[in-house]
Short mmCIF file of C-alpha atoms and ligand atoms in Angstrom, two decimals:
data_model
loop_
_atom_site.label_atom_id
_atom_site.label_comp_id
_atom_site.label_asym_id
_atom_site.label_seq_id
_atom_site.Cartn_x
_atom_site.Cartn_y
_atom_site.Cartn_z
CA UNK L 1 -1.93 3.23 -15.65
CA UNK L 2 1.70 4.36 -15.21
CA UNK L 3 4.51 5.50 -17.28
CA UNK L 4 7.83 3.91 -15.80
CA UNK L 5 9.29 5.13 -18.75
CA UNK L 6 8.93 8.65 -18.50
CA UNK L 7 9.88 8.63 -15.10
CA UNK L 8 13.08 6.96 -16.24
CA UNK L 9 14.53 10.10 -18.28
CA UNK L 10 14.95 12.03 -15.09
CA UNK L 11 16.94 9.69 -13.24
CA UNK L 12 18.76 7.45 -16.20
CA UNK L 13 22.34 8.90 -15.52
CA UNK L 14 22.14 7.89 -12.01
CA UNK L 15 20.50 4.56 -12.54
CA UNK L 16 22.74 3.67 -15.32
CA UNK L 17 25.82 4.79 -13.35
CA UNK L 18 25.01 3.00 -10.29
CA UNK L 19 23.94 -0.20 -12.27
CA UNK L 20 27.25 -0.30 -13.68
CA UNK L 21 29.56 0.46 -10.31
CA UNK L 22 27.44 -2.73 -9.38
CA UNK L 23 27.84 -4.88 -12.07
CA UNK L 24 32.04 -3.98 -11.76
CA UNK L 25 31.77 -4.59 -8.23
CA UNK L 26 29.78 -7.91 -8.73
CA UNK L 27 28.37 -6.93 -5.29
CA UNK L 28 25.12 -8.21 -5.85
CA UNK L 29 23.58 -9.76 -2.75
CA UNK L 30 23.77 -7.19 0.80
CA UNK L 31 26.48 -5.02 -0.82
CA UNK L 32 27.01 -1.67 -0.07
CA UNK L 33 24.20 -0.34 -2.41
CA UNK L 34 21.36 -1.75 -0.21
CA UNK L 35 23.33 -0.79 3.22
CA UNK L 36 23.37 2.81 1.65
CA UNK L 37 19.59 2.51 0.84
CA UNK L 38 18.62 1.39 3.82
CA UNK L 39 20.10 4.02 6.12
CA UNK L 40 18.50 6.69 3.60
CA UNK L 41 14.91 5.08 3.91
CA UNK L 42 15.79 5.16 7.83
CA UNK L 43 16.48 8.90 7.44
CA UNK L 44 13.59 9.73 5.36
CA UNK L 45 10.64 8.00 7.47
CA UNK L 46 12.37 9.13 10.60
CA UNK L 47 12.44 5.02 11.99
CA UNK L 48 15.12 3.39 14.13
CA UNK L 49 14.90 0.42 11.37
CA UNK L 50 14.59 -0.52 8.00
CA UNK L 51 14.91 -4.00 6.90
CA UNK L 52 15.17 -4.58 3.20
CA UNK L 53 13.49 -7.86 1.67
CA UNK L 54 12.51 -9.72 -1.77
CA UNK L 55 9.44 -8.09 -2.26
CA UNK L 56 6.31 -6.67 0.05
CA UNK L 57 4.28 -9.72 0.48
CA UNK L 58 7.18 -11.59 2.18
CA UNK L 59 7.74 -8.49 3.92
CA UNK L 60 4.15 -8.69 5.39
CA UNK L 61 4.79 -12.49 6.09
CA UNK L 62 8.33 -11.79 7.77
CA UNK L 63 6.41 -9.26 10.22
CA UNK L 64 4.01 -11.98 11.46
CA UNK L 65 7.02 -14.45 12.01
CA UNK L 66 9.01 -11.64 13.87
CA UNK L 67 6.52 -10.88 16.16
CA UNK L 68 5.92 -14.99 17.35
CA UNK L 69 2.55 -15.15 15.86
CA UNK L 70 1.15 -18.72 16.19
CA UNK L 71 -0.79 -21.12 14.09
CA UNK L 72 -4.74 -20.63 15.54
CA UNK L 73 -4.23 -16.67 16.29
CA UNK L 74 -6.44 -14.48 14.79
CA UNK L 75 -5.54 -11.59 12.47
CA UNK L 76 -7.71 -8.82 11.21
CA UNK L 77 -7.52 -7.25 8.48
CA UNK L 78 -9.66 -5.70 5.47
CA UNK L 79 -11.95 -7.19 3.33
CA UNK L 80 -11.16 -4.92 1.02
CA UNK L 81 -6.92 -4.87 -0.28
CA UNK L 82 -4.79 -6.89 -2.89
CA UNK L 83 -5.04 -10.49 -1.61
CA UNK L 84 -0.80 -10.51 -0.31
CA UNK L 85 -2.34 -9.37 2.96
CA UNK L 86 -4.64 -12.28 3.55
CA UNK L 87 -2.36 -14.41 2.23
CA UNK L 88 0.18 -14.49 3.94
CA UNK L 89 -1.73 -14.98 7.59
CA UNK L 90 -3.44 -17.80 5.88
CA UNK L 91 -0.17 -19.73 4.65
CA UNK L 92 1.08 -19.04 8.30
CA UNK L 93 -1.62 -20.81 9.44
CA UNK L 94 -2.82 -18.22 11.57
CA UNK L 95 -6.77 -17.41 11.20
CA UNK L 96 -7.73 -14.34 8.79
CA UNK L 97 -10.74 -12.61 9.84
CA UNK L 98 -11.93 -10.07 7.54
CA UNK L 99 -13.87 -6.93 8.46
CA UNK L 100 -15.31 -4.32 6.30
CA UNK L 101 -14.51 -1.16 5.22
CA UNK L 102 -15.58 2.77 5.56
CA UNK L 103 -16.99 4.10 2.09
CA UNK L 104 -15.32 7.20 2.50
CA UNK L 105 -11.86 6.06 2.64
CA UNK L 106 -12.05 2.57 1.63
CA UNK L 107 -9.75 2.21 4.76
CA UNK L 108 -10.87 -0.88 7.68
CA UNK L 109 -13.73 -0.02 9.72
CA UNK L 110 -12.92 0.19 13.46
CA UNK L 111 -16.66 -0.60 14.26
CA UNK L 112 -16.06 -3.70 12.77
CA UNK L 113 -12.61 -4.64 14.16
CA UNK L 114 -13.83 -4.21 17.64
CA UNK L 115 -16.66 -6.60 17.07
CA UNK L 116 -14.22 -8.76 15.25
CA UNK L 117 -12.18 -8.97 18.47
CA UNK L 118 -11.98 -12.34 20.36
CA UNK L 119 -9.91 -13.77 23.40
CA UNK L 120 -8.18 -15.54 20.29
CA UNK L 121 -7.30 -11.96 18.58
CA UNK L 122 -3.64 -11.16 18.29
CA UNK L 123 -2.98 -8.93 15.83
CA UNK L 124 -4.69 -5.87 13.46
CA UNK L 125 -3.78 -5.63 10.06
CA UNK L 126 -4.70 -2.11 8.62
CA UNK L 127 -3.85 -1.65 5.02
CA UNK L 128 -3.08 1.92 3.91
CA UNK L 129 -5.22 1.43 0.65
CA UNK L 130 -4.77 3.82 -2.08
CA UNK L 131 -2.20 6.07 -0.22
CA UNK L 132 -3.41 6.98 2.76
CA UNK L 133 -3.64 5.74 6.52
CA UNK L 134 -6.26 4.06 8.07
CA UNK L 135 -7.44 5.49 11.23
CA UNK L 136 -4.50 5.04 12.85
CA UNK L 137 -5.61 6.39 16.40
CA UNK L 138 -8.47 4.56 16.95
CA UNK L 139 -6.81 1.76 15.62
CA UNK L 140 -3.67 2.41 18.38
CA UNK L 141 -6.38 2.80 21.06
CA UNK L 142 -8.21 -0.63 20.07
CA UNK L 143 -4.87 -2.30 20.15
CA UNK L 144 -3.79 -0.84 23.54
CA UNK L 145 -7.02 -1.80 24.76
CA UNK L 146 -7.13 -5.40 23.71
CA UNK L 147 -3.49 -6.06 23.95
CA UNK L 148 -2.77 -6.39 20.14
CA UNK L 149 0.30 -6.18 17.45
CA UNK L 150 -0.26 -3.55 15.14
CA UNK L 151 1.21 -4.27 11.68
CA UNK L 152 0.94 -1.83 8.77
CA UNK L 153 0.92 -3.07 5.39
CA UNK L 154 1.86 -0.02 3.77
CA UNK L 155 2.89 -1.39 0.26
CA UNK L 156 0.62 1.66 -1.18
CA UNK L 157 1.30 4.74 1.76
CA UNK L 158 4.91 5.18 1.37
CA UNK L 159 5.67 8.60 1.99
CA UNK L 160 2.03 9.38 3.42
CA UNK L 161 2.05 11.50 6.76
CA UNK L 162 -0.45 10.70 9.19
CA UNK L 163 -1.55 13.67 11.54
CA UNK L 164 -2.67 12.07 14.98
CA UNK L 165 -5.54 13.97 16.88
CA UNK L 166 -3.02 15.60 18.95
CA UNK L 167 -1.24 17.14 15.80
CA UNK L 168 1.52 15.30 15.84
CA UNK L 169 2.75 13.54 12.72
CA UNK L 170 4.52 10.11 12.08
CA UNK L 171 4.76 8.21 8.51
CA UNK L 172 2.37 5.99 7.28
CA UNK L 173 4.53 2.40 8.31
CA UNK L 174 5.96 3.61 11.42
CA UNK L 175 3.24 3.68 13.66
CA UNK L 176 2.33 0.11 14.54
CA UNK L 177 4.80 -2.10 16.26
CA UNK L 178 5.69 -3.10 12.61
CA UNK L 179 5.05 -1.89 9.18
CA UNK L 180 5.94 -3.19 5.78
CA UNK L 181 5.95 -1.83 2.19
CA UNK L 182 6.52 -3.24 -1.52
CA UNK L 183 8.91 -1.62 -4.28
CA UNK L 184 7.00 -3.29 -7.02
CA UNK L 185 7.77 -1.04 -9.93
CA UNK L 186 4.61 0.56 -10.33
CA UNK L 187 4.20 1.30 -6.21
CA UNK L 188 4.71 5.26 -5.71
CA UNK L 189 8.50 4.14 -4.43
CA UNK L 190 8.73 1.24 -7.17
CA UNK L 191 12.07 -0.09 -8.34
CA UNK L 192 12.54 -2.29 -11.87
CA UNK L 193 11.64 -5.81 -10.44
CA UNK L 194 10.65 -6.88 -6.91
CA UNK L 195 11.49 -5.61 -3.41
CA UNK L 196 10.00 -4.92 -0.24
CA UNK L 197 11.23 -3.53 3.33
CA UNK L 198 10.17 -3.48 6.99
CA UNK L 199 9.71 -0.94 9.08
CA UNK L 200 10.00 -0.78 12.97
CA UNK L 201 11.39 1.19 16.05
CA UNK L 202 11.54 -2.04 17.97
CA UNK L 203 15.56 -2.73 18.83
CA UNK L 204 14.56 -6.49 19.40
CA UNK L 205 11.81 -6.86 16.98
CA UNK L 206 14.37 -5.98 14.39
CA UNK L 207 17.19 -7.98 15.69
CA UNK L 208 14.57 -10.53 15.12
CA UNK L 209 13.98 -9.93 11.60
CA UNK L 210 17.15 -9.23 10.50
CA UNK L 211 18.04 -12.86 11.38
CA UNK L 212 14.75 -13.95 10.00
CA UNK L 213 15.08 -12.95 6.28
CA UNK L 214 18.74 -14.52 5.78
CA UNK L 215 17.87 -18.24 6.96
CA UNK L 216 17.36 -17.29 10.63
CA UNK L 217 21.04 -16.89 10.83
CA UNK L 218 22.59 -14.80 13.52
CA UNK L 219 26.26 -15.97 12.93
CA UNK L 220 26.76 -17.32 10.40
CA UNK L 221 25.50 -21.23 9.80
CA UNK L 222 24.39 -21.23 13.12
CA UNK L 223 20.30 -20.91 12.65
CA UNK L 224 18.68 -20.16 15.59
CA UNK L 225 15.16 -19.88 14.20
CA UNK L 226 13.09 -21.19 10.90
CA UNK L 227 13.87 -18.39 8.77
CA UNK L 228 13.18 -17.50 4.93
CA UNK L 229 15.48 -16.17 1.95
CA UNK L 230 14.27 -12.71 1.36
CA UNK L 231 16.42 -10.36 0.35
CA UNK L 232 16.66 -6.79 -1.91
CA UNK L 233 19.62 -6.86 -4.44
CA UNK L 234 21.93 -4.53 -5.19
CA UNK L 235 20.58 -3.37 -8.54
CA UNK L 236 17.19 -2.57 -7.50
CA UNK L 237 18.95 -0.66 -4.23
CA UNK L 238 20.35 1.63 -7.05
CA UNK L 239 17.05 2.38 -8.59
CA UNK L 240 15.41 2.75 -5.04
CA UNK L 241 18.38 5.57 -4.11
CA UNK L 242 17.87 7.52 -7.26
CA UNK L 243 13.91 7.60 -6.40
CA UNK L 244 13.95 8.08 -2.87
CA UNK L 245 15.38 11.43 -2.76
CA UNK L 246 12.28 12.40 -5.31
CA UNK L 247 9.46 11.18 -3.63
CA UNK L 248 8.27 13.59 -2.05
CA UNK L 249 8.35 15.73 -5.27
CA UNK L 250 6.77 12.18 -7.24
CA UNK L 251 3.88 12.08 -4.54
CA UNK L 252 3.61 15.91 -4.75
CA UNK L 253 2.69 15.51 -8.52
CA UNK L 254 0.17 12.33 -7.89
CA UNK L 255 -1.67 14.84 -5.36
CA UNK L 256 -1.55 17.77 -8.33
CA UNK L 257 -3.27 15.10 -10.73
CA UNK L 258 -5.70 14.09 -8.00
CA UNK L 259 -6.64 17.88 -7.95
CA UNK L 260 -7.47 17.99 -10.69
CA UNK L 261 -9.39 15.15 -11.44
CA UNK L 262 -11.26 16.13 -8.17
CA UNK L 263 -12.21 19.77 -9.71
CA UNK L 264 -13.31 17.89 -12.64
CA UNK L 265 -15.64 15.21 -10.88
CA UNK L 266 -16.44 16.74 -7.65
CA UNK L 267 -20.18 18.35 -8.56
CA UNK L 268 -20.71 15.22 -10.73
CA UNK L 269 -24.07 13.31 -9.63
CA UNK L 270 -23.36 10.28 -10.67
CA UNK L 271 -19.22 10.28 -9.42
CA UNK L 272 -18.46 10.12 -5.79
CA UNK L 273 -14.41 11.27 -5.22
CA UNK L 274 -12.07 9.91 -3.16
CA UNK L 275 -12.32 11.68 0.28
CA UNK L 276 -8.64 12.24 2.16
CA UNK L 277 -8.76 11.91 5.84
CA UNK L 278 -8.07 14.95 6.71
CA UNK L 279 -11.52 16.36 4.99
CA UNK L 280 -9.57 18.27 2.62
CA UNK L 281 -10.85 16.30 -0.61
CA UNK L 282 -7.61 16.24 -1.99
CA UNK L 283 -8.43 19.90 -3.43
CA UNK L 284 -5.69 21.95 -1.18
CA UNK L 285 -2.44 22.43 -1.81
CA UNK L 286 -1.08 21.59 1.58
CA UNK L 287 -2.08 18.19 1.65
CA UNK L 288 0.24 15.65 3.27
CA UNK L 289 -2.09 12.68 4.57
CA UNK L 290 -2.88 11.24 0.81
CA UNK L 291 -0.12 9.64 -1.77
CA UNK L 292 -2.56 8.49 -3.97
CA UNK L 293 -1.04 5.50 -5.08
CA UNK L 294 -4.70 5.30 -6.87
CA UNK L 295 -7.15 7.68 -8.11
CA UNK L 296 -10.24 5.75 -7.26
CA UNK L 297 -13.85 6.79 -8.32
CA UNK L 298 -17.30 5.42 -7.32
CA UNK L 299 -19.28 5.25 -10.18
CA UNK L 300 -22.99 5.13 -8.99
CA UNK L 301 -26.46 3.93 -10.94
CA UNK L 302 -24.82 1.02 -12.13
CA UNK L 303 -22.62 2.55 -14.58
CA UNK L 304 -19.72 1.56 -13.58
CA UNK L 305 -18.67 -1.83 -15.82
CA UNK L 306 -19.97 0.56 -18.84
CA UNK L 307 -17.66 3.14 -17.98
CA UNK L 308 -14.52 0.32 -18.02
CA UNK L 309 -15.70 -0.23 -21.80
CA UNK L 310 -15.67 2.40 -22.67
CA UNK L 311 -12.31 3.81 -21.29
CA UNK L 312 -11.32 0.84 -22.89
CA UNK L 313 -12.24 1.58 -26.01
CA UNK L 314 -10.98 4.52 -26.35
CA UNK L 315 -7.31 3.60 -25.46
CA UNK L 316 -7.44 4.70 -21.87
CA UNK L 317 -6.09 2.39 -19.16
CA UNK L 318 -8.10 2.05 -15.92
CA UNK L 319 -8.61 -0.54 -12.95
CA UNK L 320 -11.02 -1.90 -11.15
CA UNK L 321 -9.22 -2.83 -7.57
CA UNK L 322 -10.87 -4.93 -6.13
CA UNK L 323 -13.38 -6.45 -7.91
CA UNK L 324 -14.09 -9.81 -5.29
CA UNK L 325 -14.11 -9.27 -1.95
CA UNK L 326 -11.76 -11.28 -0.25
CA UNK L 327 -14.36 -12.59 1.92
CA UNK L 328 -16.08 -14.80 -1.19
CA UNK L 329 -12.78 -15.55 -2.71
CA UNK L 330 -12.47 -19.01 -2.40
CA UNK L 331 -8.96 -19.47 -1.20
CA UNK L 332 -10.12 -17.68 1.92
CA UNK L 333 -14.37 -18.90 2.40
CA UNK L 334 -15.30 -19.20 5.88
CA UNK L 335 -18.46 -20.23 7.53
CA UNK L 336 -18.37 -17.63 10.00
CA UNK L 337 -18.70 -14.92 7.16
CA UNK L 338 -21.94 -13.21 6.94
CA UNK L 339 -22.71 -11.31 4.08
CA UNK L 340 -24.15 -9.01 6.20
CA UNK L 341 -21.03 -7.81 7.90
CA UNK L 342 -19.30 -6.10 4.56
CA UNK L 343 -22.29 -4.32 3.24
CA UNK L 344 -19.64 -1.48 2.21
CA UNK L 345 -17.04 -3.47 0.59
CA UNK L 346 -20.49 -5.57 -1.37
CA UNK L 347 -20.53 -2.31 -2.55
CA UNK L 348 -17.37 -0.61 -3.49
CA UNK L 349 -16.44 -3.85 -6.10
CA UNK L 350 -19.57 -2.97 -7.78
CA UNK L 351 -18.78 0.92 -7.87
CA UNK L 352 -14.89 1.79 -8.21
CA UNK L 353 -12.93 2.76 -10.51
CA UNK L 354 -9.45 3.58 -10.59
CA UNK L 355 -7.72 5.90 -13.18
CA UNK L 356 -4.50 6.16 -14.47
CA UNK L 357 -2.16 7.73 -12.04
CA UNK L 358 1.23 8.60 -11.53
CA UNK L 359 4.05 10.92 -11.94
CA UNK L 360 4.11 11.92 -15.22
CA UNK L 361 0.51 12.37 -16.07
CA UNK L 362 -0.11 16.05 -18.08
CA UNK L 363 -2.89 18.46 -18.62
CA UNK L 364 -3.66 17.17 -21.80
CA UNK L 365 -3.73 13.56 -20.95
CA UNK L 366 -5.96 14.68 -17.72
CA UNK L 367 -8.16 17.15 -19.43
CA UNK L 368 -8.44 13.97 -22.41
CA UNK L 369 -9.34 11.53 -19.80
CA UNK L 370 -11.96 13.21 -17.92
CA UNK L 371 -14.04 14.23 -20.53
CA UNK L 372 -14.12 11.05 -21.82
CA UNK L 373 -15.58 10.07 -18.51
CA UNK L 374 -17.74 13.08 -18.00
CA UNK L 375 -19.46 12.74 -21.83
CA UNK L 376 -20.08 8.57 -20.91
CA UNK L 377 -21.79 9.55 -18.25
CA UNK L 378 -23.63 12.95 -19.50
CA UNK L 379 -24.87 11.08 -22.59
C1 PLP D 1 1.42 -4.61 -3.75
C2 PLP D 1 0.81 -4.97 -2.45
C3 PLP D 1 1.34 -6.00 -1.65
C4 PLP D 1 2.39 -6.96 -2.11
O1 PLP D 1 3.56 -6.45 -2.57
P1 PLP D 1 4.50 -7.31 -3.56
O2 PLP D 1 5.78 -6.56 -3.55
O3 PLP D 1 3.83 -7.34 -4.88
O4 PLP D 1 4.64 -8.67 -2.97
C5 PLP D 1 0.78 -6.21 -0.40
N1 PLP D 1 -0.25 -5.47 0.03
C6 PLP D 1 -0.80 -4.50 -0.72
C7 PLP D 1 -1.94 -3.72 -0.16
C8 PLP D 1 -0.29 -4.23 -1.99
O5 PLP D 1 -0.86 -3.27 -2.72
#
């Protein structure tokens, strides 16, 4: 689905170089490496602050501490993500309630998260799925309205822009009181083992944090609140400031593959492509909302699991994500789940299909891959 190694040959010299200056140092833990990164991932998504961590579910988790959530609140979030998101509300005791999604961007529905609201609401979760926002206007509106934390988990939008209806632009993370992503190596800013950061503009809120991942330690050995150990070493800093500089240009080439997967599919009857929220179908070259962390297909008629085979039989990797809604997962059942609240995300684990994406993808592999798709499905 990815190839980390390719990637690799155009930043070895710096990787290797930097991995060495740390290993000499021995400056493994907060050296100077992740201080550097963090000021550059400031820079980059234009936020007053960045706060490194172990990886982007306890990044996620670290944002509901910081902002005081309490056992009993409710949390809403998508039925349809990676289960870190759910997760970590449960194990804070807080209450999950999912809501559904739109088919068109697989992104939360906010029909649904207003009618999920209750007196005991405190906080929306929108996930960024696939690379780009969810409707991050209405979903700022809802919040105003209702007097709720927005938290972004943006462990697959990094480096998405999200155009408001005003035209103005922030990145995907940086909207909602707090946002968090993961560097899991194959995440569109991945380094080469786990790591995560948080995202805010919120002086306090990060003061907060900061304190929070390191023990809840302000000075040190003097812990002022139940903290956690979560931390981003050295090593992967130096892999995260070699990519960071070539994101832009690494999302830029995800978007070019998209393309042109889209001008194969797009008059397909039995393929539905992924829409971008800014209408443009991923098909224009100016395209800045969508990082397509996936490439994600509906298959329709049923034809979907066939399709999987088939790909798989032929040597080509591809994903289903998600395949179980959250909602009958049973870490997460809940008797106030109807089945027929998520009549969109009931369908989308029957119908998607993700294909391989990432930076180094070439015509040849593209033109291979979708006409192994389009002759399964024309036969
Ligand atoms: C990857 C991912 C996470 C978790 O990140 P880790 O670094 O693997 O802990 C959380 N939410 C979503 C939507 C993800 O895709």
């Amino acid at each position: 689905m990815v190839d980390l190694v390719g990637q690799y040959e155009g930043i070895k010299e710096q990787v290797n170089k930097g991995m060495d200056g740390v290993l000499e140092s021995a400056s493994f833990i907060n050296g100077p490496e992740v201080h550097a990164f963090q000021k550059e991932l400031e820079t980059y998504l234009d936020v007053k602050h960045v706060i490194p961590c172990a990886n982007g579910t306890d990044a996620l988790q670290i944002c509901m501490m910081g902002l005081g959530l309490q056992p009993g609140d409710e949390v809403i979030t998508a039925d349809f993500t990676f289960a870190a998101t759910v997760e970590v509300i449960a194990l804070l005791q807080l209450t999950p309630v999912l809501v559904d999604v739109v088919p068109d961007t697989f992104n939360i529905d906010i029909a649904a998260i207003e009618k999920a609201i209750t007196p005991k609401t405190k906080a929306i979760v929108p996930v960024h799925l696939f690379g780009q926002c969810a409707n991050m206007d209405a979903i700022l509106d809802l919040a105003k309205k209702h007097d709720l934390y927005v938290i972004e988990d943006n462990a697959q939008g990094i480096g998405a822009m999200h155009t408001f209806k005003d035209g103005s632009k922030m990145k995907s993370g940086t909207i909602g009181h707090v946002g968090s992503t993961s560097f899991f190596p194959s995440k569109n800013l991945g380094c080469y083992g786990d790591g995560g950061a948080i995202f805010t503009n919120n002086d306090d809120l990060a003061h907060t944090i900061r304190g929070m991942v390191n023990h809840g330690m302000y000075k040190r050995y003097h812990h002022d609140v139940v903290g956690v150990n979560s931390r981003l070493d050295s090593l992967q800093a130096v892999v995260l400031r070699a990519k960071l500089p070539k994101l832009d240009q690494y999302n830029a080439k995800r978007r070019e593959a998209a393309r042109k997967y889209n001008l194969a599919f797009k008059d397909h009857p039995d393929i539905i492509i992924p829409k971008t929220v800014n209408g443009c179908e991923g098909i224009c070259d100016s395209c800045d909302c969508h990082v397509f962390h996936q490439y994600t297909l509906r298959i329709l008629k049923e034809k979907r699991d066939n399709l999987v085979q088939h790909l798989n039989d032929n040597g080509v990797p591809c994903g289903v994500y998600y395949p179980i809604p959250l909602h009958r997962q049973k870490a997460y059942l809940d008797s106030r789940y109807d089945e027929a609240d998520f009549p969109v995300t009931n369908k989308l684990v029957e119908e998607v299909i993700s294909l391989p994406m990432h930076t180094e993808l070439d015509d040849e592999q593209l033109k291979f891959i979708t006409d192994l798709v389009l002759n399964f499905l024309n036969q």
